[in-house]
Amino acid sequence: MQVTRAGEYGVLGLLHLARRGAGQVVMIDEVSREERIPKSFLAKIFQSLARAGLVRSNRGIGGGFALAKEPAEITTLDVIEAIEGPIAFQRCLEAPTECPHTGGCPLCGLFEQAQTQVRDVFSRTTLADLMKSRVPAAAPATSLKPRAPTPARAAV
Amino acid sequence: MQVTRAGEYGVLGLLHLARRGAGQVVMIDEVSREERIPKSFLAKIFQSLARAGLVRSNRGIGGGFALAKEPAEITTLDVIEAIEGPIAFQRCLEAPTECPHTGGCPLCGLFEQAQTQVRDVFSRTTLADLMKSRVPAAAPATSLKPRAPTPARAAV
DNA sequence: TTCAAACAGGACCAAATCGGTCCTGAATCG
DNA sequence: CGATTCAGGACCGATTTGGTCCTGTTTGAA
Ligand code: SF4
Ligand code: SF4
């Protein structure tokens, strides 16, 4: 039950591109250095992102990566699923499965519900939202404002 | 991003106890057979459940497991966390971490939000709810009614 | 035209996690 | 006592995670 490092690094990386401004071409090397992400690993991650069309790559001298869309058009769900594949809480929710309980299993519905919730959260938060929510450097970073604000009770 | 088999089997197993009626002592062997769960594996899972106080175990002839509380008092979150440990979407959300981004990371807030959502879904659904939602044997098992009904838009 | 910069892609790898199995031991009942 | 049932730990193979590295290919500039 975790977002993998790859997924997290992907969002962090794209966020870096977004902060550098629209259409700016930035090298893997800079993103890696500034965001403290292993370069080779980040390179692989950006490959997925490029294949998913979230980012455009240019080779050669002055090459690098640039966002393919507006930051407000890229949701964290796009990013995470481009890297990790579709979010699925259980095998029955991602492919027609041969699970022995499939007929009338009460759990499917529950897992589907949970899954929908997290996809919702991720799909309504864009890179632009994350940029805005960037807190200075201290204070609990707990106050994130997605486009459609949810109650989100404080204590878990 | 999946609930493990162990977690799933745990809920399924307890659900079986719940269906057998209050206080009923049932052997691992029966649960395993009826729910199609590998016996040795299920035994390990029930050990966690017993340690967490969700279930009481009795050894010897006529021994087995019985729910330690009412089905309506046991949430799926209890069960899953008893088995898998606390649900945490990222390392920063489960322990004071040495993540280089910790100061003012915009992602923490997002992950926390997603995590809260799934804990909410799981914590408001009890074994009793799951029993009620058991569909006959066909029809999409998508209609689960938790205690506090959520809008839950149909298409994802 | 050549060369160095920069990404593309695949092979590879260690470590952790998952999904179990198995064996010994202790409790309990008859 | 002895059969039964759980407790707990050791172990195991497969998969996933989190990377590294090496060989291209593309591109711009000298
Ligand atoms: S047990 Fe139920 S929830 Fe789990 S995979 Fe099978 S059908 Fe889906
Ligand atoms: S990068 Fe941010 S979200 Fe991820 S672990 Fe570090 S602080 Fe938490």
XYZ file of C-alpha atoms (C1' of nucleotides) and ligand atoms in Angstrom:
388
model
C 0.000 0.000 0.000
C 2.567 2.542 -1.081
C 3.213 4.825 -3.979
C 6.568 3.596 -5.267
C 9.694 5.688 -5.331
C 9.481 5.761 -9.103
C 6.032 7.314 -8.977
C 7.036 9.819 -6.384
C 10.195 10.791 -8.234
C 8.148 11.219 -11.370
C 5.856 13.757 -9.784
C 8.774 15.528 -8.142
C 10.619 15.635 -11.444
C 7.719 17.021 -13.418
C 7.098 19.510 -10.678
C 10.626 20.735 -11.181
C 9.995 21.209 -14.894
C 6.797 23.057 -14.099
C 8.580 25.406 -11.746
C 11.164 26.210 -14.377
C 8.434 27.679 -16.501
C 6.369 26.766 -19.543
C 8.134 24.940 -22.341
C 11.518 25.217 -20.639
C 13.889 22.449 -21.642
C 15.722 21.006 -18.664
C 18.308 18.243 -18.562
C 17.911 15.078 -16.500
C 21.124 16.058 -14.852
C 19.744 19.255 -13.392
C 16.527 17.664 -12.179
C 18.474 14.840 -10.634
C 20.840 17.165 -8.869
C 18.272 19.635 -7.603
C 15.665 17.129 -6.536
C 18.182 14.680 -5.123
C 17.065 11.768 -7.274
C 19.509 9.149 -8.630
C 20.183 10.212 -12.213
C 20.007 6.834 -13.962
C 16.814 5.990 -12.189
C 15.248 9.316 -13.035
C 16.241 8.817 -16.673
C 14.230 5.604 -16.793
C 11.279 7.296 -15.166
C 11.312 10.153 -17.649
C 11.331 7.626 -20.449
C 7.957 6.350 -19.249
C 6.725 9.888 -18.951
C 7.833 10.647 -22.492
C 6.153 7.510 -23.814
C 2.974 8.554 -22.041
C 3.186 11.925 -23.774
C 3.441 13.964 -20.604
C 6.836 15.281 -21.502
C 8.798 15.887 -24.696
C 12.438 14.943 -24.990
C 15.176 16.482 -27.114
C 18.535 14.885 -27.617
C 21.882 16.370 -28.354
C 23.635 19.499 -27.131
C 21.085 21.750 -25.455
C 18.603 18.871 -25.192
C 16.549 17.782 -22.242
C 12.931 17.463 -21.271
C 10.036 19.858 -21.363
C 6.441 19.499 -20.235
C 4.180 18.553 -23.113
C 1.190 20.300 -21.562
C 0.288 23.019 -19.119
C 0.982 22.168 -15.492
C -2.723 22.625 -14.851
C -3.431 19.944 -17.422
C -1.274 17.255 -15.866
C -2.781 15.423 -12.938
C -0.773 13.437 -10.445
C -2.872 10.456 -11.449
C -1.581 10.809 -15.010
C 1.956 10.832 -13.750
C 1.670 7.978 -11.300
C -0.238 5.713 -13.642
C 2.155 6.474 -16.494
C 4.921 5.127 -14.300
C 3.357 2.459 -12.139
C 0.556 1.353 -14.393
C -3.090 1.587 -13.376
C -3.845 1.868 -9.689
C -5.640 -1.324 -8.715
C -6.337 -2.391 -5.157
C -6.948 -5.996 -6.057
C -6.469 -8.384 -8.924
C -10.181 -8.493 -9.654
C -10.202 -4.749 -10.247
C -7.588 -4.710 -12.936
C -8.286 -7.684 -15.151
C -10.835 -10.425 -15.604
C -9.488 -12.785 -13.012
C -9.824 -16.367 -12.001
C -10.149 -15.534 -8.290
C -12.252 -18.263 -6.641
C -14.332 -15.658 -4.841
C -15.198 -13.521 -7.820
C -18.846 -14.506 -7.835
C -20.560 -12.261 -5.310
C -17.467 -11.343 -3.335
C -18.373 -8.567 -0.903
C -14.816 -7.292 -0.842
C -14.611 -6.201 -4.465
C -17.076 -3.437 -3.843
C -15.168 -2.234 -0.832
C -11.826 -2.232 -2.575
C -13.306 -0.556 -5.592
C -14.644 2.171 -3.375
C -11.290 2.793 -1.743
C -9.552 2.727 -5.076
C -11.970 5.226 -6.536
C -11.298 7.559 -3.650
C -7.564 7.623 -4.172
C -7.887 7.955 -7.922
C -10.184 10.871 -7.256
C -7.715 12.599 -5.015
C -4.897 12.125 -7.473
C -6.926 13.009 -10.525
C -8.121 16.312 -9.177
C -4.695 17.494 -8.153
C -2.541 18.880 -10.951
C 1.049 19.989 -11.049
C -0.215 23.555 -10.932
C -2.001 22.810 -7.669
C 1.132 21.333 -6.190
C 3.137 24.391 -7.165
C 0.734 26.664 -5.382
C 0.729 24.545 -2.264
C 4.485 24.686 -1.886
C 5.118 25.805 1.657
C 8.127 28.024 2.386
C 10.336 25.551 4.268
C 8.826 24.885 7.669
C 5.347 24.374 9.150
C 3.484 21.091 8.724
C 2.935 20.667 4.986
C -0.528 19.342 5.646
C -2.534 22.137 4.034
C -2.994 21.164 0.431
C -5.807 22.736 -1.549
C -6.971 20.600 -4.453
C -9.251 22.061 -7.099
C -12.362 20.662 -5.467
C -11.679 21.145 -1.761
C -12.652 18.205 0.422
C -13.478 18.384 4.136
C -10.535 16.127 5.076
C -10.738 15.822 8.794
C -7.464 16.841 10.432
C -6.653 13.927 12.721
C -6.474 10.491 11.166
C -0.730 -0.075 -4.426
C -2.489 -3.267 -3.475
C -4.041 -4.819 -0.445
C -2.002 -7.982 0.056
C -3.429 -11.447 -0.100
C -2.868 -11.784 3.611
C -5.029 -8.745 4.293
C -7.719 -9.921 1.968
C -7.713 -13.451 3.383
C -7.950 -11.973 6.846
C -11.144 -10.122 6.077
C -12.570 -13.085 4.241
C -11.718 -15.346 7.169
C -13.271 -13.115 9.797
C -16.278 -12.704 7.594
C -16.677 -16.440 7.674
C -16.591 -16.432 11.469
C -19.121 -13.639 11.505
C -21.470 -15.566 9.264
C -21.265 -18.594 11.505
C -22.830 -16.554 14.254
C -21.826 -14.787 17.444
C -19.241 -16.500 19.603
C -19.131 -19.581 17.395
C -15.817 -21.375 17.581
C -14.611 -22.427 14.162
C -11.445 -24.290 13.199
C -8.867 -22.963 10.805
C -9.480 -26.061 8.803
C -13.072 -25.221 8.075
C -12.406 -21.610 7.205
C -9.577 -22.641 4.935
C -11.675 -25.206 3.160
C -14.775 -23.096 2.734
C -13.061 -19.889 1.755
C -10.478 -21.583 -0.421
C -7.504 -20.167 1.438
C -4.277 -22.154 1.969
C -4.504 -23.516 5.494
C -0.974 -22.842 6.729
C -1.110 -19.333 5.412
C -4.461 -18.662 6.996
C -3.137 -20.000 10.289
C -0.399 -17.362 10.277
C -2.911 -14.670 9.452
C -5.199 -15.660 12.295
C -2.246 -15.505 14.629
C -1.899 -11.808 13.855
C -5.597 -11.341 14.296
C -5.462 -13.058 17.684
C -2.526 -10.917 18.796
C -4.491 -7.844 17.740
C -7.376 -9.029 19.902
C -9.865 -9.294 17.080
C -10.302 -12.985 17.575
C -9.960 -15.439 20.459
C -8.282 -18.770 19.987
C -8.827 -22.045 21.826
C -6.539 -25.002 21.534
C -7.181 -28.659 21.870
C -10.056 -30.854 20.894
C -13.044 -28.693 19.929
C -10.827 -25.636 19.736
C -10.688 -22.997 17.045
C -11.272 -19.301 16.644
C -14.131 -17.058 17.574
C -14.686 -13.353 17.025
C -13.701 -11.344 20.075
C -16.253 -8.627 19.331
C -19.477 -8.031 17.498
C -19.146 -8.025 13.718
C -20.415 -4.454 13.766
C -17.516 -3.519 16.010
C -14.790 -4.806 13.738
C -13.855 -2.562 10.857
C -11.987 -3.712 7.801
C -9.327 -1.181 8.715
C -8.798 -2.990 12.005
C -8.359 -6.256 10.187
C -6.098 -5.023 7.431
C -3.862 -3.001 9.712
C -3.626 -5.864 12.178
C -2.190 -7.951 9.391
C -0.272 -5.571 7.154
C 0.641 -2.922 9.664
C -0.479 0.684 9.360
C -1.564 1.860 5.929
C 0.995 4.435 4.850
C 1.274 5.850 1.360
C 4.800 7.116 1.844
C 7.677 6.754 4.219
C 7.190 10.256 5.596
C 3.682 9.356 6.671
C 4.607 6.425 8.811
C 7.705 7.446 10.709
C 9.920 10.450 11.243
C 12.021 10.024 8.147
C 15.259 11.245 6.725
C 13.774 11.930 3.307
C 15.713 14.801 1.715
C 12.489 16.513 0.678
C 10.780 16.438 4.013
C 11.011 20.171 4.536
C 8.076 21.680 2.700
C 7.466 18.783 0.364
C 4.189 19.414 -1.454
C 3.619 15.718 -1.995
C 3.244 14.758 1.637
C -0.001 16.651 1.843
C -1.332 14.966 -1.234
C -0.378 11.493 -0.131
C -1.768 12.121 3.284
C -5.036 13.130 1.757
C -5.258 9.990 -0.358
C -4.286 7.863 2.575
C -6.917 9.436 4.785
C -9.545 8.677 2.178
C -8.781 4.986 2.052
C -8.512 4.695 5.801
C -11.890 6.383 5.972
C -13.478 3.926 3.605
C -12.027 0.970 5.454
C -12.734 2.309 8.896
C -16.394 2.932 8.267
C -17.043 -0.511 6.836
C -17.480 -3.277 9.390
C -17.832 -6.998 9.039
C -21.529 -6.532 9.660
C -21.741 -4.188 6.673
C -19.985 -6.712 4.491
C -22.365 -9.448 5.551
C -25.343 -7.365 4.556
C -23.839 -6.484 1.208
C -23.344 -10.072 0.197
C -24.938 -10.396 -3.192
C -26.701 -13.676 -4.110
C -24.171 -14.996 -6.646
C -24.423 -12.894 -9.770
C -24.888 -9.195 -10.666
C -21.993 -6.738 -10.420
C -20.951 -6.641 -6.789
C -20.470 -2.911 -7.030
C -23.245 -1.818 -4.710
C -21.732 -1.681 -1.255
C -23.436 0.379 1.395
C -21.072 1.570 4.129
C -22.462 3.018 7.316
C -22.069 6.595 6.106
C -23.040 6.407 2.438
C -20.801 8.334 0.059
C -21.844 9.666 -3.360
C -19.242 7.466 -5.113
C -19.635 8.288 -8.756
C -20.201 5.181 -10.865
C -17.612 5.452 -13.640
C -13.968 5.850 -12.700
C 32.439 15.783 -40.980
C 33.210 14.870 -36.761
C 32.508 14.889 -32.084
C 30.632 15.500 -27.737
C 26.274 16.101 -25.450
C 22.001 14.261 -24.296
C 18.281 10.853 -24.350
C 16.565 5.609 -25.537
C 16.491 1.169 -24.293
C 17.791 -3.046 -22.573
C 20.544 -6.099 -19.505
C 21.636 -6.724 -15.214
C 21.657 -6.660 -10.049
C 20.934 -6.658 -4.815
C 17.572 -6.301 -1.518
C 13.019 -6.421 0.100
C 8.455 -8.129 -0.021
C 4.997 -11.546 -1.050
C 2.840 -15.709 -0.675
C 3.329 -19.403 1.137
C 5.221 -24.250 3.542
C 6.951 -26.900 7.307
C 8.400 -28.294 11.677
C 8.613 -28.114 16.639
C 6.163 -27.017 20.777
C 2.648 -25.984 23.945
C -2.173 -26.163 25.505
C -6.349 -28.629 26.079
C -9.786 -32.130 26.261
C -11.230 -36.821 26.768
C -1.608 -40.453 28.119
C -2.652 -39.103 23.443
C -5.070 -36.946 19.896
C -6.196 -32.464 18.513
C -5.714 -27.760 17.638
C -3.265 -23.416 17.774
C 1.633 -20.723 18.409
C 5.663 -19.465 16.514
C 9.643 -19.512 13.988
C 12.623 -21.076 10.121
C 12.702 -21.426 5.632
C 11.709 -20.902 0.543
C 10.846 -19.532 -4.391
C 8.955 -15.884 -7.129
C 8.150 -11.239 -7.892
C 8.798 -6.427 -7.230
C 11.521 -2.519 -6.017
C 15.032 0.481 -6.601
C 18.528 1.060 -8.854
C 23.184 0.756 -12.160
C 25.477 0.255 -16.500
C 26.418 -0.251 -21.161
C 25.372 0.251 -25.937
C 23.069 2.710 -29.066
C 20.855 6.922 -31.687
C 19.958 11.658 -32.330
C 21.369 16.281 -32.511
C 23.823 20.609 -32.586
C 28.038 22.848 -32.990
C 32.996 23.225 -33.922
S -11.485 -12.165 -3.166
Fe -12.997 -10.744 -3.865
S -11.913 -8.794 -3.794
Fe -10.342 -10.344 -3.660
S -9.728 -10.586 -5.784
Fe -11.254 -12.178 -5.386
S -13.120 -11.199 -6.052
Fe -11.661 -9.541 -5.852
S 9.395 13.267 -0.990
Fe 7.828 14.274 0.175
S 6.155 12.833 0.164
Fe 7.911 11.667 -0.455
S 8.649 10.836 1.470
Fe 9.811 12.703 1.149
S 8.640 14.192 2.233
Fe 7.270 12.443 2.026
